[in-house]
Short mmCIF file of C-alpha atoms and ligand atoms in Angstrom, two decimals:
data_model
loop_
_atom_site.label_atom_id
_atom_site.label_comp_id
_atom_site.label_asym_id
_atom_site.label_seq_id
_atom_site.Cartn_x
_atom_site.Cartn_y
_atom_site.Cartn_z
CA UNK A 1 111.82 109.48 110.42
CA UNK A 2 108.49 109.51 109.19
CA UNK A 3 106.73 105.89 108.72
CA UNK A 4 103.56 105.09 107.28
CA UNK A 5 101.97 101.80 106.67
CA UNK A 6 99.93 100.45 103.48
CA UNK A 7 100.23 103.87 101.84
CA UNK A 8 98.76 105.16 98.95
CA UNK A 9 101.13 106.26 96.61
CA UNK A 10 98.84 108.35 95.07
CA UNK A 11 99.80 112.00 95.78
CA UNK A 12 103.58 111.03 95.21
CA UNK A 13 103.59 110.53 91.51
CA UNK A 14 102.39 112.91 88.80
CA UNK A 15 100.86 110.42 87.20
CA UNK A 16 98.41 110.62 89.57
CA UNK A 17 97.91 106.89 89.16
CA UNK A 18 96.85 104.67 92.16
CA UNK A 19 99.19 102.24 93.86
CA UNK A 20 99.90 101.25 97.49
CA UNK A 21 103.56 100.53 99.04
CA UNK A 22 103.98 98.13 101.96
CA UNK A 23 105.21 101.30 104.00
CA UNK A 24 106.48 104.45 103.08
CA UNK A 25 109.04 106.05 104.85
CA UNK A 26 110.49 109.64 105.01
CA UNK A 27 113.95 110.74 105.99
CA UNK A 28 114.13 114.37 106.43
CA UNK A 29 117.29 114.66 108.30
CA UNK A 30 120.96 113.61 108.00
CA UNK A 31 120.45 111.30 111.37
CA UNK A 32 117.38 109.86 109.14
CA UNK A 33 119.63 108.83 106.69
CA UNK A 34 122.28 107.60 109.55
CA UNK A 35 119.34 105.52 111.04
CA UNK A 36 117.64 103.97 107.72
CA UNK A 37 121.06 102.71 106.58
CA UNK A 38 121.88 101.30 109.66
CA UNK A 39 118.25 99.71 110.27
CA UNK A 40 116.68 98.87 107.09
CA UNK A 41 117.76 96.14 104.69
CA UNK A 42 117.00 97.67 101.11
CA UNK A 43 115.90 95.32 98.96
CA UNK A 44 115.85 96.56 95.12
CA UNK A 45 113.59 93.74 94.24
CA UNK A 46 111.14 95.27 96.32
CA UNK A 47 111.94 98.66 97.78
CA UNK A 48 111.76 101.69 95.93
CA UNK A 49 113.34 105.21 96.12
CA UNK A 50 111.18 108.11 95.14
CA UNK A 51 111.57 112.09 94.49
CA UNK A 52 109.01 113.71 93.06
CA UNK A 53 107.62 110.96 90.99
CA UNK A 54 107.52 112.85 88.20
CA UNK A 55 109.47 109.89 86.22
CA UNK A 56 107.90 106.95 87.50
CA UNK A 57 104.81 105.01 86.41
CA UNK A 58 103.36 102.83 89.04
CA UNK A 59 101.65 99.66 87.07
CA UNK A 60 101.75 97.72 90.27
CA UNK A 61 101.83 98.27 93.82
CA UNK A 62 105.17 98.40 96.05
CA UNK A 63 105.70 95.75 98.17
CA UNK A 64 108.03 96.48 100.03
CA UNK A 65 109.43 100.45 101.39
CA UNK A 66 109.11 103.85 99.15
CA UNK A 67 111.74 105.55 101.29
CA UNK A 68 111.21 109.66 100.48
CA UNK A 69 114.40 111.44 100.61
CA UNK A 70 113.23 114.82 101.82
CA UNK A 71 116.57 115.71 103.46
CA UNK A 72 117.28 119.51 101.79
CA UNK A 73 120.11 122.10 101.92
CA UNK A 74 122.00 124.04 99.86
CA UNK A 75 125.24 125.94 99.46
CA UNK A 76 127.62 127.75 98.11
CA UNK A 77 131.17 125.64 98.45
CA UNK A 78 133.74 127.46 96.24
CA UNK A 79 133.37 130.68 94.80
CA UNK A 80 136.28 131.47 92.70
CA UNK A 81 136.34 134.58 89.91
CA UNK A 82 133.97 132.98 87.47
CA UNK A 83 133.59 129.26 88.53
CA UNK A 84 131.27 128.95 91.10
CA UNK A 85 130.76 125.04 92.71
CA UNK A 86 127.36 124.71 94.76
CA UNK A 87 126.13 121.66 96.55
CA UNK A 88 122.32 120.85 96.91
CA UNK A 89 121.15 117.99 99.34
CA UNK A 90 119.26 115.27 97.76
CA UNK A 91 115.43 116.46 98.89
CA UNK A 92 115.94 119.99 97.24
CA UNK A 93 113.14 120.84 94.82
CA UNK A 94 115.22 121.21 91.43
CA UNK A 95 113.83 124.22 89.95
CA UNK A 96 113.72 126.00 93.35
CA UNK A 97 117.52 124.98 93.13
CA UNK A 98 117.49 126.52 89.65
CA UNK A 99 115.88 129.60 90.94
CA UNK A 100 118.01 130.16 93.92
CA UNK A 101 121.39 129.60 91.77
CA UNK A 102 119.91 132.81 89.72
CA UNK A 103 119.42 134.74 92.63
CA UNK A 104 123.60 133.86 93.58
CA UNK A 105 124.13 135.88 90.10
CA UNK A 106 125.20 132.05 89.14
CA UNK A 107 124.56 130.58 85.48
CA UNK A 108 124.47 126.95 83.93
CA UNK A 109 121.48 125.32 84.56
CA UNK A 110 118.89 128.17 83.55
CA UNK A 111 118.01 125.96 80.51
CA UNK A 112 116.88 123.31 82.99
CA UNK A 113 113.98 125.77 84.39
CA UNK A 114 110.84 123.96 85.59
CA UNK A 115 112.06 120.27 85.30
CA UNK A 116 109.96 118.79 87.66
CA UNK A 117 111.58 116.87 90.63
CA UNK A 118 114.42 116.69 92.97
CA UNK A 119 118.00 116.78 93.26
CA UNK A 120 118.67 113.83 93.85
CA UNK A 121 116.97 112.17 90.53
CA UNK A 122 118.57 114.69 88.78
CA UNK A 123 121.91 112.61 88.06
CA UNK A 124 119.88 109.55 87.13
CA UNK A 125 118.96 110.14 83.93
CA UNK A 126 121.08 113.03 82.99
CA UNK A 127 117.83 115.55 83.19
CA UNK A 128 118.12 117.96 80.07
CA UNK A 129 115.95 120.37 78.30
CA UNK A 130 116.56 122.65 75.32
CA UNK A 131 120.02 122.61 74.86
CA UNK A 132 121.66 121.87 77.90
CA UNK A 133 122.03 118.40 80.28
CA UNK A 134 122.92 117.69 84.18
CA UNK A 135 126.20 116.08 82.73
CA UNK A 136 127.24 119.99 81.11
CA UNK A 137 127.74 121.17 84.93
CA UNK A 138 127.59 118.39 87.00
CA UNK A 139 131.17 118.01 89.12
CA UNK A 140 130.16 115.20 91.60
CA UNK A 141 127.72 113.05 92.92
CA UNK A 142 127.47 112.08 96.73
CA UNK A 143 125.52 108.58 97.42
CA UNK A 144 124.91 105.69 99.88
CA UNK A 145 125.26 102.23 98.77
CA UNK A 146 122.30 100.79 99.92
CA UNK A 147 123.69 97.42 100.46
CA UNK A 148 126.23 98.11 102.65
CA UNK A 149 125.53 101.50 103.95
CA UNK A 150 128.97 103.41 102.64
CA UNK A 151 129.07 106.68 101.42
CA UNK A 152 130.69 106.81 97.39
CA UNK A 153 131.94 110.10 95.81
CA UNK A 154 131.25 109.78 92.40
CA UNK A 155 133.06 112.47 89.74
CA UNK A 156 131.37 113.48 86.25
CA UNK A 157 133.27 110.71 84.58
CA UNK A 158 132.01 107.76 86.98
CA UNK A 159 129.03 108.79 86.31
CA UNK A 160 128.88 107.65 83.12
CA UNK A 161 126.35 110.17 81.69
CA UNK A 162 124.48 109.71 78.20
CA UNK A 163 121.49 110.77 76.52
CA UNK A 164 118.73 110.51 79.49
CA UNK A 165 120.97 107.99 81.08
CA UNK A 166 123.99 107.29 83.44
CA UNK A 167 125.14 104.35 85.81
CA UNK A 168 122.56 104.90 88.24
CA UNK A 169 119.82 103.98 85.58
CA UNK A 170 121.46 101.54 83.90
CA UNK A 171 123.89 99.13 85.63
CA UNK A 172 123.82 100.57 88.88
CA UNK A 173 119.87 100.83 88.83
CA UNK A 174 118.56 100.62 92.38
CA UNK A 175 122.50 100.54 94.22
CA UNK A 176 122.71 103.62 95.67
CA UNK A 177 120.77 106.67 97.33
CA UNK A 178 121.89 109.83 95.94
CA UNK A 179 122.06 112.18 98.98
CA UNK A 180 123.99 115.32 97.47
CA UNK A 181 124.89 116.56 94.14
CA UNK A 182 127.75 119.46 93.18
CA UNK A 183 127.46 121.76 90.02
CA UNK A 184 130.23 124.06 89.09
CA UNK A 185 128.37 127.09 87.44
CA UNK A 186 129.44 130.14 86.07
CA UNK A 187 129.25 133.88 87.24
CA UNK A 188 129.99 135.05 83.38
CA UNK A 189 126.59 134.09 81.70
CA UNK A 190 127.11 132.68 78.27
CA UNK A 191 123.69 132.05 76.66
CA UNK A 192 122.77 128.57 75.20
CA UNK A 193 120.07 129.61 72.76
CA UNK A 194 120.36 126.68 70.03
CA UNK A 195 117.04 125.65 70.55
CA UNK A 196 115.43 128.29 68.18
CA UNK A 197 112.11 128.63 70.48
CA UNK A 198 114.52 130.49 73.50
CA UNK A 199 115.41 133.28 70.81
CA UNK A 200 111.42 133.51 69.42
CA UNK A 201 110.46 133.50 73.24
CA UNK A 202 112.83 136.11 74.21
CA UNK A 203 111.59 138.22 71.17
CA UNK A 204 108.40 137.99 72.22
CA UNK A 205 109.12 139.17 75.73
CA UNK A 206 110.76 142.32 74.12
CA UNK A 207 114.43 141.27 75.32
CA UNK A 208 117.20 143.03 74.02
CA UNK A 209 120.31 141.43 76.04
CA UNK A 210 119.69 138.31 77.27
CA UNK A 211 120.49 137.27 80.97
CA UNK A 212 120.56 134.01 82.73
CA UNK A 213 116.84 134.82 84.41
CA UNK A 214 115.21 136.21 81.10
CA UNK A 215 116.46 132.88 79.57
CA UNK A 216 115.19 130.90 82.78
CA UNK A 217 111.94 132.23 82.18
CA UNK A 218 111.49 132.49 78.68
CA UNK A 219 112.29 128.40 79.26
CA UNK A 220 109.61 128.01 81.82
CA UNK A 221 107.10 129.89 79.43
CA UNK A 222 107.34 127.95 76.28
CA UNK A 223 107.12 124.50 78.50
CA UNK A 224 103.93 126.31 80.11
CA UNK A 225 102.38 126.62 77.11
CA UNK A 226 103.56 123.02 76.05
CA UNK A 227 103.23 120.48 78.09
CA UNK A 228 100.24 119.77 80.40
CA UNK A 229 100.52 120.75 84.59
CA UNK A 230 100.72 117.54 85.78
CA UNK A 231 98.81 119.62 88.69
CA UNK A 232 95.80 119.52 86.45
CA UNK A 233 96.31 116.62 84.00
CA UNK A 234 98.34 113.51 85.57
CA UNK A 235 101.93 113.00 82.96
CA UNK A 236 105.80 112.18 83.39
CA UNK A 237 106.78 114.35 80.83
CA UNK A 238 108.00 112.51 77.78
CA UNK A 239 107.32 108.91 77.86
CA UNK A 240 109.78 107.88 75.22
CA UNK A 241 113.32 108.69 74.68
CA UNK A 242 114.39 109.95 71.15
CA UNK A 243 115.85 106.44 69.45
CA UNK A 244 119.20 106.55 68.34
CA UNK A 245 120.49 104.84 65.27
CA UNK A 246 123.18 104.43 63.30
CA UNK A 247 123.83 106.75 60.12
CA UNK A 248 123.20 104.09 57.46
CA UNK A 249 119.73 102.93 59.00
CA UNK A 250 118.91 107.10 59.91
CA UNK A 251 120.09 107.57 55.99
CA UNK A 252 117.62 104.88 54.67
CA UNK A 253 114.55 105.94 56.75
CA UNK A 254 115.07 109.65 56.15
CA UNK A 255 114.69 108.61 52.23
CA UNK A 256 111.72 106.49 53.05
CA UNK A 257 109.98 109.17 55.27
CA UNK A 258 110.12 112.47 54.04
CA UNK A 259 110.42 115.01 56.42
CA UNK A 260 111.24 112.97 59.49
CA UNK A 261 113.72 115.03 61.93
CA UNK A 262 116.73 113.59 62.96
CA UNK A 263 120.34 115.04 64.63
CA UNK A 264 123.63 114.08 64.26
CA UNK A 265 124.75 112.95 67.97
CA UNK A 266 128.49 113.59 69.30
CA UNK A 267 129.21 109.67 68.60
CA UNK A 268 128.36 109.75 65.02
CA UNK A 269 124.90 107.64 65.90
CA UNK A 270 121.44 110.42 65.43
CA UNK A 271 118.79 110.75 66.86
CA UNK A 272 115.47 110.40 65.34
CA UNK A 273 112.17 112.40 66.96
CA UNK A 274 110.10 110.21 68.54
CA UNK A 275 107.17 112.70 68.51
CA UNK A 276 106.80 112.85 64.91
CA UNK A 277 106.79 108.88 64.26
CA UNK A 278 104.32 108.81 67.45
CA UNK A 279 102.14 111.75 65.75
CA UNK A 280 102.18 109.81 62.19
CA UNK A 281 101.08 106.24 63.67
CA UNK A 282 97.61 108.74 64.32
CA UNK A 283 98.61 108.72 67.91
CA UNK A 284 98.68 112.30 69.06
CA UNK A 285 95.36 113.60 71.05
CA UNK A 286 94.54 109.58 71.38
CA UNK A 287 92.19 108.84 74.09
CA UNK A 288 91.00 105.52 75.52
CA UNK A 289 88.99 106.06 78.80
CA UNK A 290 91.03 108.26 80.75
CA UNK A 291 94.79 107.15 79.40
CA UNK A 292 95.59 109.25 76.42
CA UNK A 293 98.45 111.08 74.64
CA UNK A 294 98.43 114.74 74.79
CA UNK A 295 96.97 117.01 71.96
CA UNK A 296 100.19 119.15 72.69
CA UNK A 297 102.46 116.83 72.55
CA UNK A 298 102.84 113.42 70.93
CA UNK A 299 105.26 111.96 73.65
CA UNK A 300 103.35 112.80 76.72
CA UNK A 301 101.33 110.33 77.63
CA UNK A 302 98.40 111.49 79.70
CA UNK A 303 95.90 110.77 82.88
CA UNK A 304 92.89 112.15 82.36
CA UNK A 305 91.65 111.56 85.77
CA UNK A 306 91.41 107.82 87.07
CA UNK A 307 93.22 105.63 84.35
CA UNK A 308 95.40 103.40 86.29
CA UNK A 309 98.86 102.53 85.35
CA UNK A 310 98.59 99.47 83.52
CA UNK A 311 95.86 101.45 81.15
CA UNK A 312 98.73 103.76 80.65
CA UNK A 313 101.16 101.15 79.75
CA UNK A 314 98.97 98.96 77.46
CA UNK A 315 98.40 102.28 75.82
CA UNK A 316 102.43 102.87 75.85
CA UNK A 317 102.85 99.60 74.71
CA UNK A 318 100.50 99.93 71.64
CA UNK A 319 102.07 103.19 70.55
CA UNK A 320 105.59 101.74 70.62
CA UNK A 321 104.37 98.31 68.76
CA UNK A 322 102.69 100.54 65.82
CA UNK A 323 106.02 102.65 65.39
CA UNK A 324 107.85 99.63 65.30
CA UNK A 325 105.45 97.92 63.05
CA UNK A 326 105.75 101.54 60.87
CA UNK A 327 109.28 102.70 61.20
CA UNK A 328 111.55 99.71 62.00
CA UNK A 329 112.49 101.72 65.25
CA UNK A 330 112.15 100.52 68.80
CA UNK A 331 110.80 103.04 71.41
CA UNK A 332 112.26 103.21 75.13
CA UNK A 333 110.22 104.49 78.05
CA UNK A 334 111.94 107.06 79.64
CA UNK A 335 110.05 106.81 83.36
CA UNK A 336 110.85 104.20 85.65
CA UNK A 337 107.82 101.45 84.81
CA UNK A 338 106.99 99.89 88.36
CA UNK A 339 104.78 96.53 88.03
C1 FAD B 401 105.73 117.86 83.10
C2 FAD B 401 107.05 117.15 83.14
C3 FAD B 401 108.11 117.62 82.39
C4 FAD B 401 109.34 116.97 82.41
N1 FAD B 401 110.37 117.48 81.66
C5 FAD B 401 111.58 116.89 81.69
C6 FAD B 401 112.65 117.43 80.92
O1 FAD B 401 112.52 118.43 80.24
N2 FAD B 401 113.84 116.78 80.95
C7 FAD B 401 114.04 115.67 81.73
O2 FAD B 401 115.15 115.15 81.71
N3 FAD B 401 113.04 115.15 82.47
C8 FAD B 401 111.82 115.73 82.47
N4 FAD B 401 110.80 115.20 83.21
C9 FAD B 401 111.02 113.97 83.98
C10 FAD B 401 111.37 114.22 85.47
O3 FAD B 401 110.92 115.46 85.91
C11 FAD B 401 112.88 114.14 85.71
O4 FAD B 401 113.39 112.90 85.27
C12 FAD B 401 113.22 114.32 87.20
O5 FAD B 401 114.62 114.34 87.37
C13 FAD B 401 112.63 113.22 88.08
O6 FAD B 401 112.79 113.63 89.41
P1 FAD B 401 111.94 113.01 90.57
O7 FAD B 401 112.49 113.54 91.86
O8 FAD B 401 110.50 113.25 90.35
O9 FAD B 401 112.29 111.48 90.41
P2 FAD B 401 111.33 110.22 90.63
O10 FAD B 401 110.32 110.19 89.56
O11 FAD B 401 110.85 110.17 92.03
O12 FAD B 401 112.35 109.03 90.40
C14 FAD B 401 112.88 108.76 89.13
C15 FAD B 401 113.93 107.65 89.25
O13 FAD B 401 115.02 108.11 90.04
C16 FAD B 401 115.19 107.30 91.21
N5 FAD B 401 115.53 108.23 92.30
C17 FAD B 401 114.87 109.35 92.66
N6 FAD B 401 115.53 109.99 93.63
C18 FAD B 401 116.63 109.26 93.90
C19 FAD B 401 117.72 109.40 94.81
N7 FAD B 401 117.82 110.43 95.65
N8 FAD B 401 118.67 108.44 94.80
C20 FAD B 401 118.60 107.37 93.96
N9 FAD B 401 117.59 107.18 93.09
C21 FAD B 401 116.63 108.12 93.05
C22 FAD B 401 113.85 106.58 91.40
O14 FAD B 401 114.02 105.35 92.08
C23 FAD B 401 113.40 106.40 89.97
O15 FAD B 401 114.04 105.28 89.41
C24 FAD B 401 109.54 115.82 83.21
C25 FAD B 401 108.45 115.34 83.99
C26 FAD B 401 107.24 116.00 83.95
C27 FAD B 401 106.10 115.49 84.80
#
């Protein structure tokens, strides 16, 4: 196990914001895990486990332990005629997951192409992308309760999945490590091209019949051209979560504001865009210093180079006051807000 002391956290979140942890430490092996359960007394109040930290925004330092999960593998378990179930380990990079499951001649998560990340996070807030969620294939989750060091088997219904949510965000925030996740995939591809932009992408690439890897890539070029390389300019992605209201309230805003978008959800609630109430409080292309919302797109909030977190959530925190103030509707952060 890896283990180092007053640590900048720096390189570990796409942010790129600054912020130190008390130690950081990095289990790369199955006896790491063995070992930091055994040894180490997580305390949620104060230790912190991190993927990618591409959904995190650090407006304070870490006290305590960032413990890096960086234990991979990956499998096929059960391959019967068309329903294929394959495990991934925890540490796996999720689009190289994505990637490999194409290469299997496997289908499912191809609308999930180039979600930043790992595995492990995936469950945690249900990751989903133009048309698809985790919860669509997920079959079971494998994690260690960090109290008490025991090993839970969660199935898609314990999991209690919802709209960039699910136990392990909500009331189980902080319980558990999630060391291994199952998907059952298919080998017959059936395309998920609701989202219009797939069909105008795969147009434009000249494709006739679409396949599982000409839809994986069509994906990964419209969010190319859309949202900002966190490589280049420091983001998580959307900051806010679409709000979702009941139909009365959604029926008296849509005849106040013309033109505002909103979907009718399974549960009868819908969901309203939070981009275009962010874009008509003036806030799109906003730029204080270096914290600002992206030209691109009105729910990415941006580093330009050396904001630090707490610029970027005074700035979040003014966005979501003015479409409260304008709309009525309260905004949710979809990263994990550290202060
Ligand atoms: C450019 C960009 C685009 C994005 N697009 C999307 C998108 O289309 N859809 C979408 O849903 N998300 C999107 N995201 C958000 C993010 O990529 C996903 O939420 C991703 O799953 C986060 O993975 P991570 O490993 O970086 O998690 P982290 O940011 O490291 O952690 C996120 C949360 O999960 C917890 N966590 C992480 N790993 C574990 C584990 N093994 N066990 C228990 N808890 C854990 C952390 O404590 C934290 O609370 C985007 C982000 C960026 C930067």
């Amino acid at each position: 196990m890896k283990r180092s002391h007053n640590a900048s956290l720096k390189h570990l979140n796409s942010f790129s914001v600054e912020a130190r942890a008390g130690q950081i430490l990095e289990l790369e092996c199955a006896q790491d895990l063995q070992t930091f359960t055994s040894e180490h007394v997580f305390d949620p109040g104060e230790d912190l486990i991190l993927g990618g930290g591409s959904n995190v925004l650090f407006a304070g330092d870490v006290s305590g332990s960032v413990i890096l999960n960086r234990v991979r593998g990956r499998r096929i378990v059960n391959d019967s005629d068309n329903e294929v179930l394959i495990e991934a380990c925890g540490g796996e990079n999720w689009h190289q997951l994505v990637l490999w499951s194409l290469e299997q001649g496997l289908s499912g998560i191809e609308n999930l192409s180039l979600i930043p990340g790992l595995a492990g996070a995936a469950p945690i807030q249900n990751i989903g992308a133009y048309g698809v969620e985790l919860a669509d294939v997920l079959e079971s989750v494998q994690a260690i309760e960090l109290g008490t060091g025991q090993i839970h088997h969660f199935n898609h219904h314990d999991c209690q999945f919802g709209y960039r949510d699910s136990r392990f965000k909500s009331t189980d925030a902080g319980r558990f490590l999630i060391t291994r996740i199952r998907l059952r995939l298919k080998r017959k591809f059936t395309a998920k091209l609701q989202y219009a932009g797939i069909n105008d992408e795969l147009k434009a690439m000249d494709v006739i019949t679409a396949t599982a890897s000409l839809v994986s890539e069509a994906v990964s070029r419209i969010r190319q051209r859309k949202l900002p390389d966190p490589a280049i300019t420091g983001n998580a992605g959307s900051f806010f979560k679409n709000p979702v209201i009941d139909r009365a309230s959604a029926k008296l805003l849509s005849a106040k504001f013309d033109g505002l978008p909103h979907y009718a959800t399974q549960d009868g609630n819908v969901k309203l865009s939070a981009a275009w109430m962010i874009d008509h409080c003036g806030w799109k292309g906003y730029r204080q210093g270096d914290a600002g919302v992206s030209a691109q797109h009105a729910l990415v909030l941006v580093n330009y180079g050396s904001a630090s977190g707490q610029h970027i959530l005074e700035l979040a925190n003014a966005i979501s006051d003015s479409v409260t103030c304008r709309f009525g509707v309260e905004l949710q952060a979809e990263p994990r807000i550290i202060k």
